[in-house]
mmCIF file of C-alpha atoms in Angstrom:
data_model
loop_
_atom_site.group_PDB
_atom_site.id
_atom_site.type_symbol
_atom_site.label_atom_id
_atom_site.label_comp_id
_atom_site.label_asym_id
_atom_site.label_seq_id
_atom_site.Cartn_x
_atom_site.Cartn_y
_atom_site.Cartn_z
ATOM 1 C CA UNK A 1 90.043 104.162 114.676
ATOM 2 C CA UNK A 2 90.379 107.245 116.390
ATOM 3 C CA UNK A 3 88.231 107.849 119.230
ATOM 4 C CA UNK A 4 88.555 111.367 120.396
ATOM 5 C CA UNK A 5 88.265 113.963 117.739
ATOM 6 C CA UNK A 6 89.179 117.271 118.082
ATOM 7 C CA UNK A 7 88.438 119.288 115.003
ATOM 8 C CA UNK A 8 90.576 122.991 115.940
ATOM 9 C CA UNK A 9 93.976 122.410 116.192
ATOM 10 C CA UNK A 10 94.310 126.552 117.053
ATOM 11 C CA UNK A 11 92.297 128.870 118.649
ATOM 12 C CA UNK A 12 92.401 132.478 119.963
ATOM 13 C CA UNK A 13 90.280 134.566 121.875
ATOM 14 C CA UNK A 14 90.561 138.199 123.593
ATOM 15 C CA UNK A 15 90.891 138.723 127.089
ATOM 16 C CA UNK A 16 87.811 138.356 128.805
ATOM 17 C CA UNK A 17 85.439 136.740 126.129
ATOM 18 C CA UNK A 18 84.196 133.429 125.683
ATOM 19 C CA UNK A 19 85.192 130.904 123.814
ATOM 20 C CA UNK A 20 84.233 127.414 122.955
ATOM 21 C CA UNK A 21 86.327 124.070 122.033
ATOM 22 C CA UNK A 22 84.479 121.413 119.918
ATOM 23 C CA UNK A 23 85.301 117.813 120.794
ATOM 24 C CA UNK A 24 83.554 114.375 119.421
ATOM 25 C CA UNK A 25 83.923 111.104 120.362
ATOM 26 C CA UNK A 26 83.102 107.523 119.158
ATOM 27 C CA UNK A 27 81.594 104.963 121.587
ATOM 28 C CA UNK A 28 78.762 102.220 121.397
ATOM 29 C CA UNK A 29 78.492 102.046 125.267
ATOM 30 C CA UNK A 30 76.130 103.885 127.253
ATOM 31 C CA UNK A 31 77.808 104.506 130.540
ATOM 32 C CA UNK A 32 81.051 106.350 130.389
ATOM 33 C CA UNK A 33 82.888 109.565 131.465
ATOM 34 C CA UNK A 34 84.074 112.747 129.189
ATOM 35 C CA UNK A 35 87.117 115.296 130.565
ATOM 36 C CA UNK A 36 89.086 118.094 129.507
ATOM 37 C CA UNK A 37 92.072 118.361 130.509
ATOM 38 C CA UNK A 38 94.445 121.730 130.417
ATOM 39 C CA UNK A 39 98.342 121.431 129.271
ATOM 40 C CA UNK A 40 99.964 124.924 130.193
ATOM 41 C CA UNK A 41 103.929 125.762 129.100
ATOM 42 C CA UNK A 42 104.675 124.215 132.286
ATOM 43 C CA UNK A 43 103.264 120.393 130.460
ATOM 44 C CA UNK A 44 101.784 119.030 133.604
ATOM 45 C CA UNK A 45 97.963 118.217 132.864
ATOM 46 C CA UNK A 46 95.314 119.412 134.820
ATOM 47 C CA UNK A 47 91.567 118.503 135.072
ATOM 48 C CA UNK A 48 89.550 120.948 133.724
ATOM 49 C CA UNK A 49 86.306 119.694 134.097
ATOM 50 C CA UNK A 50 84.007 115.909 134.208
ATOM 51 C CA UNK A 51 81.072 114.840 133.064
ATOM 52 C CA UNK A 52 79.562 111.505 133.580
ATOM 53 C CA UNK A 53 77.358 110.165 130.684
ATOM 54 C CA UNK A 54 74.546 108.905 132.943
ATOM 55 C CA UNK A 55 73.978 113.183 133.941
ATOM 56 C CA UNK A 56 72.093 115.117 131.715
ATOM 57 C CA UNK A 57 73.195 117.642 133.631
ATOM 58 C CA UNK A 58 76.058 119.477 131.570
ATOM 59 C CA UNK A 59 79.153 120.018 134.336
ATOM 60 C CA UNK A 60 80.304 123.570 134.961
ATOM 61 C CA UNK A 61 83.225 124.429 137.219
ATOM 62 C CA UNK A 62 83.599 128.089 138.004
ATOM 63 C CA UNK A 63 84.312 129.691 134.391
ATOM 64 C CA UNK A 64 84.200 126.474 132.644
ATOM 65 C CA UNK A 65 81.176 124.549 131.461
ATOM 66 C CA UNK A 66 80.398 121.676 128.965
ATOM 67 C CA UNK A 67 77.930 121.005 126.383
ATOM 68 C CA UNK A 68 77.526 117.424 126.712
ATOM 69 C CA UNK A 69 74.753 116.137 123.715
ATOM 70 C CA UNK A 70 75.230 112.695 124.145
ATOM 71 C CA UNK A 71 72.996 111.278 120.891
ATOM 72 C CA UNK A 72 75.515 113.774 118.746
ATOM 73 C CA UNK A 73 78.401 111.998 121.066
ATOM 74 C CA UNK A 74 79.760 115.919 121.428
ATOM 75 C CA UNK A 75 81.493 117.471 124.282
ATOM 76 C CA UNK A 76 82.362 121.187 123.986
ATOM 77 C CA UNK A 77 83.831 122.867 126.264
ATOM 78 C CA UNK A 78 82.984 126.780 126.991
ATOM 79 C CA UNK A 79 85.104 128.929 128.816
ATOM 80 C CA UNK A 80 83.502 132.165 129.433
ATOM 81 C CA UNK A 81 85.632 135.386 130.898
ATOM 82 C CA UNK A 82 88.717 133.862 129.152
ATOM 83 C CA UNK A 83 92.065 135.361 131.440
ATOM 84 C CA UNK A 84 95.939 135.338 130.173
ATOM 85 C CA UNK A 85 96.509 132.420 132.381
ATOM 86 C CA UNK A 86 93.983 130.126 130.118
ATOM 87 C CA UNK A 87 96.339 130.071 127.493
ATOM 88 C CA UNK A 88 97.131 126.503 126.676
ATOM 89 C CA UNK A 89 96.923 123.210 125.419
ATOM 90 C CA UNK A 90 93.873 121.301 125.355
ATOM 91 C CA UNK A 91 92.459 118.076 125.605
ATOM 92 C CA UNK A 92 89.060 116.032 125.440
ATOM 93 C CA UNK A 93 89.314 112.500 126.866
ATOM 94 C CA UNK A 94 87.153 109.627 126.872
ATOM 95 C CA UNK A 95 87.075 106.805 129.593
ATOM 96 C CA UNK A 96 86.771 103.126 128.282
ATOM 97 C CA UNK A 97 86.083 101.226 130.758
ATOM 98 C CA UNK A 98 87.968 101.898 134.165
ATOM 99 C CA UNK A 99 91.626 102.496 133.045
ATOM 100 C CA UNK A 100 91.957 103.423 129.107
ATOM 101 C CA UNK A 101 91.810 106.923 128.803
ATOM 102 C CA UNK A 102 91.574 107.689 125.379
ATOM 103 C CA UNK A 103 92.669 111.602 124.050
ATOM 104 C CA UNK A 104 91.840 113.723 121.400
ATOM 105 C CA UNK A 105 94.951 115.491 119.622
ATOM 106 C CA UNK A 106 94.650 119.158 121.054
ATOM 107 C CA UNK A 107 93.436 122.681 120.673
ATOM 108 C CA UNK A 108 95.820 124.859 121.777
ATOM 109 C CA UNK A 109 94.399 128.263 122.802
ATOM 110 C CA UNK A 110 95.624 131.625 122.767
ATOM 111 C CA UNK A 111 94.507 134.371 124.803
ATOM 112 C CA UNK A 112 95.276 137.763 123.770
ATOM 113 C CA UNK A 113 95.722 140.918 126.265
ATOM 114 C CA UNK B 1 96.015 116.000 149.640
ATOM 115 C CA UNK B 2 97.105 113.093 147.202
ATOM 116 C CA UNK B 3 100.605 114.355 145.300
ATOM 117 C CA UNK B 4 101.953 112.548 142.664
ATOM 118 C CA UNK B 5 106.011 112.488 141.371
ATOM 119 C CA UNK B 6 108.192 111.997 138.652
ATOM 120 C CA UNK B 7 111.887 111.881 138.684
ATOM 121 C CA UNK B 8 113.875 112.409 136.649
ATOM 122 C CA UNK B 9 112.293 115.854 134.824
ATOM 123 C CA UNK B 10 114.949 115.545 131.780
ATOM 124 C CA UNK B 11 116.730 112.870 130.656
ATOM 125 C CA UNK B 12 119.174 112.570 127.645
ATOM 126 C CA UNK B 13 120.228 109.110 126.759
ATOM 127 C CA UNK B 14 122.450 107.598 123.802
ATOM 128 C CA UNK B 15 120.814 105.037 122.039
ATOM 129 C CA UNK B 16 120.735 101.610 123.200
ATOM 130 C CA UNK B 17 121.426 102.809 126.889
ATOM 131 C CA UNK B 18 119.228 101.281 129.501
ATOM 132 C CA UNK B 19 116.258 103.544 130.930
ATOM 133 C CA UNK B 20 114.334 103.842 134.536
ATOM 134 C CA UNK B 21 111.801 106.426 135.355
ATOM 135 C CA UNK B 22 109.802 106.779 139.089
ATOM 136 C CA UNK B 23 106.625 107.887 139.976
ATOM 137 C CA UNK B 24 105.437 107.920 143.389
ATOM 138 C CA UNK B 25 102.386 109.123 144.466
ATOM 139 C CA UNK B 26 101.769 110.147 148.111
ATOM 140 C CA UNK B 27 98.236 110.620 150.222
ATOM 141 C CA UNK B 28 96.516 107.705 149.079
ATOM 142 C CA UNK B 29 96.535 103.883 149.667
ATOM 143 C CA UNK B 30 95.924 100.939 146.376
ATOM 144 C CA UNK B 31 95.587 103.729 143.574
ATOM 145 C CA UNK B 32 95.681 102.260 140.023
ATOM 146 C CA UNK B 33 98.805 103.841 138.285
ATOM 147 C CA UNK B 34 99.381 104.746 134.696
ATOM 148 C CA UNK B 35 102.323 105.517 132.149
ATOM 149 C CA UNK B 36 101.721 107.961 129.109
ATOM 150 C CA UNK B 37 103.773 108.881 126.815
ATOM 151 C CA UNK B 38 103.040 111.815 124.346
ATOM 152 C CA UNK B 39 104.843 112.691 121.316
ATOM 153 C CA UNK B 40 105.573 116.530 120.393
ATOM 154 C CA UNK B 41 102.185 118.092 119.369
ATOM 155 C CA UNK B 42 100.192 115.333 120.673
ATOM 156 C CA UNK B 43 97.531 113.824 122.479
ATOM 157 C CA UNK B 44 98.596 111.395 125.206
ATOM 158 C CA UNK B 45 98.797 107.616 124.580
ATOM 159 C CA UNK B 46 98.404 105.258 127.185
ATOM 160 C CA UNK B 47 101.320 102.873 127.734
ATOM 161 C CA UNK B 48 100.922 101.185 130.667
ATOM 162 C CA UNK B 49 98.485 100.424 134.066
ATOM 163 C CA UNK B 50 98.278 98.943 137.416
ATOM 164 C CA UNK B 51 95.458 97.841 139.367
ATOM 165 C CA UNK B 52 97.819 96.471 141.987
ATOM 166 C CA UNK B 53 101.388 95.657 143.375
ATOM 167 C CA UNK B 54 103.321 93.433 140.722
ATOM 168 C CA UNK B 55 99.958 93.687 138.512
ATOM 169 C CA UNK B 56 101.035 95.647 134.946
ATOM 170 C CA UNK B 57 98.562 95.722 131.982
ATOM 171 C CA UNK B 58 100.215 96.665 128.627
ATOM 172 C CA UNK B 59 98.316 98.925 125.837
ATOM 173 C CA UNK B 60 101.067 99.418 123.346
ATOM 174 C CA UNK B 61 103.677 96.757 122.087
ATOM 175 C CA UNK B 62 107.262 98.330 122.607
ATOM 176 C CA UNK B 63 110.388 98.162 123.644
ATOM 177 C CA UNK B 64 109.663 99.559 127.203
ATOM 178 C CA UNK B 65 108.109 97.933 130.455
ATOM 179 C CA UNK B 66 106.684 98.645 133.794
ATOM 180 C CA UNK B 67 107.000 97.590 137.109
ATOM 181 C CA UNK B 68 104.735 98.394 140.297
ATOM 182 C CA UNK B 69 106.983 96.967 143.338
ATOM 183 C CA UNK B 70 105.193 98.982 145.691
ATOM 184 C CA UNK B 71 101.778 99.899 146.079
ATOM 185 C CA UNK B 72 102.736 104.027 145.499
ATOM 186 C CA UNK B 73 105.352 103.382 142.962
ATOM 187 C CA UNK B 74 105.543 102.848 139.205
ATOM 188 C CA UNK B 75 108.206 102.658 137.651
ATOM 189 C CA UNK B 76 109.103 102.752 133.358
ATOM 190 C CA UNK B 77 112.052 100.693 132.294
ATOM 191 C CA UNK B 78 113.556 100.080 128.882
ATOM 192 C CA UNK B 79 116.629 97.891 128.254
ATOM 193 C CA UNK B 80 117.957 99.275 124.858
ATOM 194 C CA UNK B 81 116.583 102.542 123.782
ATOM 195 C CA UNK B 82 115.302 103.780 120.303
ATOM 196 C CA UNK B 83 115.783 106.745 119.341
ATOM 197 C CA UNK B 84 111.311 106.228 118.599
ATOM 198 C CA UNK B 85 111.374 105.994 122.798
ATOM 199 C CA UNK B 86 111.930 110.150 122.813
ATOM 200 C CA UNK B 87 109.131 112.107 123.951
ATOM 201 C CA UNK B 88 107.251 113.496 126.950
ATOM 202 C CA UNK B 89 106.447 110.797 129.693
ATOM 203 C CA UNK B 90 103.292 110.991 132.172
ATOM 204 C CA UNK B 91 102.354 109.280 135.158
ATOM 205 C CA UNK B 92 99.474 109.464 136.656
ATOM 206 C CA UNK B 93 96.915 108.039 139.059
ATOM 207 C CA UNK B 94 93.640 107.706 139.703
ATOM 208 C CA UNK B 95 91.803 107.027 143.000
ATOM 209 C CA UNK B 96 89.796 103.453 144.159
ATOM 210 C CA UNK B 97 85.866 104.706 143.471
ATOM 211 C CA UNK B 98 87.001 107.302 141.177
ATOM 212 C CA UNK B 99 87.578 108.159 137.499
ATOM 213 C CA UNK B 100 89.418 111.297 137.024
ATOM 214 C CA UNK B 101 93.098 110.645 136.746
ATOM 215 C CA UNK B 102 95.863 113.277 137.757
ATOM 216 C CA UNK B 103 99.154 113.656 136.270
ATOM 217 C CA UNK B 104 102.516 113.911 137.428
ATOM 218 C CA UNK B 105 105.370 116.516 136.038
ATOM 219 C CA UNK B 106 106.236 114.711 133.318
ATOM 220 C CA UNK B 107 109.802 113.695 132.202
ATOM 221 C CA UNK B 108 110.868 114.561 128.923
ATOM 222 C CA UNK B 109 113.065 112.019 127.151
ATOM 223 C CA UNK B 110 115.253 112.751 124.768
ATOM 224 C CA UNK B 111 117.018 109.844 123.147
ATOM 225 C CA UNK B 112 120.322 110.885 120.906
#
């Protein structure tokens, strides 16, 4: 059963706007961790951004910031001020346990100048 | 600062050839290691992890296994190759206390 859903396969934004990635995810335990993770041309993937599931707290790093609703078991990811160089692959994961990372299938976002 | 490496970046190999790819990761001590392997247009699926030196827990049934010999290495090893074994490999680690992983370069693996 697929664990990580990620319903927008494409996106696109303008330069400078915001934008905002949907991701779901199936679990029945309580304690856990969320990411995103970025996938540029280059394919090396980078951590975007964490979120434990014990914080209510929704994670932002610089530009980027989560919407974690954990009853709904969502995790969107915002990116406000959206720049040429976010233009990319990517992907919501979900930690089982210590070591099985579990990812969604991509969004891979354009920005336009 | 904690790098991690993969050699080699591109690899073309004829079907049924044998197959090694390294990872190395430097600036940390007892990491637990991972392979991933993710097909074109894909998420990532986990392969393979390692808590410790010579200790390798499998995810996937397939024609491909790993090997930890040292505590900073990892290596992915296939005997015969299919021509299903093409796609983008990942390593990656993730440090003791700790649950973000980071990635390596990636090799891509193209098998003819």
């Amino acid at each position: 059963a697929q664990t990580v859903t990620q319903s927008q396969p494409e996106m696109s934004v303008q330069e400078a706007e915001t934008v905002t990635l949907s991701c779901t995810y199936d679990t029945s335990e309580n304690n856990y961790y969320l990411f995103w993770y970025k996938q540029p041309p280059s394919r090396q993937m980078i951590l975007v951004i964490r979120q434990e599931a014990y914080k209510q707290q929704n994670a932002t790093e610089n530009r980027f910031s989560v919407n974690f609703q954990k009853a709904a078991k969502s995790f969107s990811l915002k990116i406000s001020d959206s720049q040429l160089g976010d233009t990319a692959m990517y992907f919501c994961a979900f930690l089982r346990g210590n070591n099985d990372m579990r990812f969604g299938a991509g969004t891979r976002l354009t920005v336009k100048p | 600062s904690q790098t991690i490496h993969q050699w080699p970046a591109t690899l073309v190999q004829p079907v049924g050839s044998p197959l090694s790819l390294e990872c190395t990761v430097e600036g940390t001590s007892n990491p637990n290691l991972y392979w991933y392997r993710q097909a074109a247009g894909r998420g990532l699926q986990l392969l393979f992890y390692s808590v410790g030196i010579g200790q390798i827990s499998s995810e996937v049934p397939q024609n491909l296994s790993a090997s930890r010999p040292q505590d900073r290495q990892f290596i992915l090893s296939s005997k015969k190759l299919l021509l299903s074994d093409s796609g983008f490999y990942l390593c990656a680690y993730r440090d003791r206390g700790f649950y973000e992983q980071y990635f390596g370069p990636g090799t891509r693996l193209t098998v003819t």
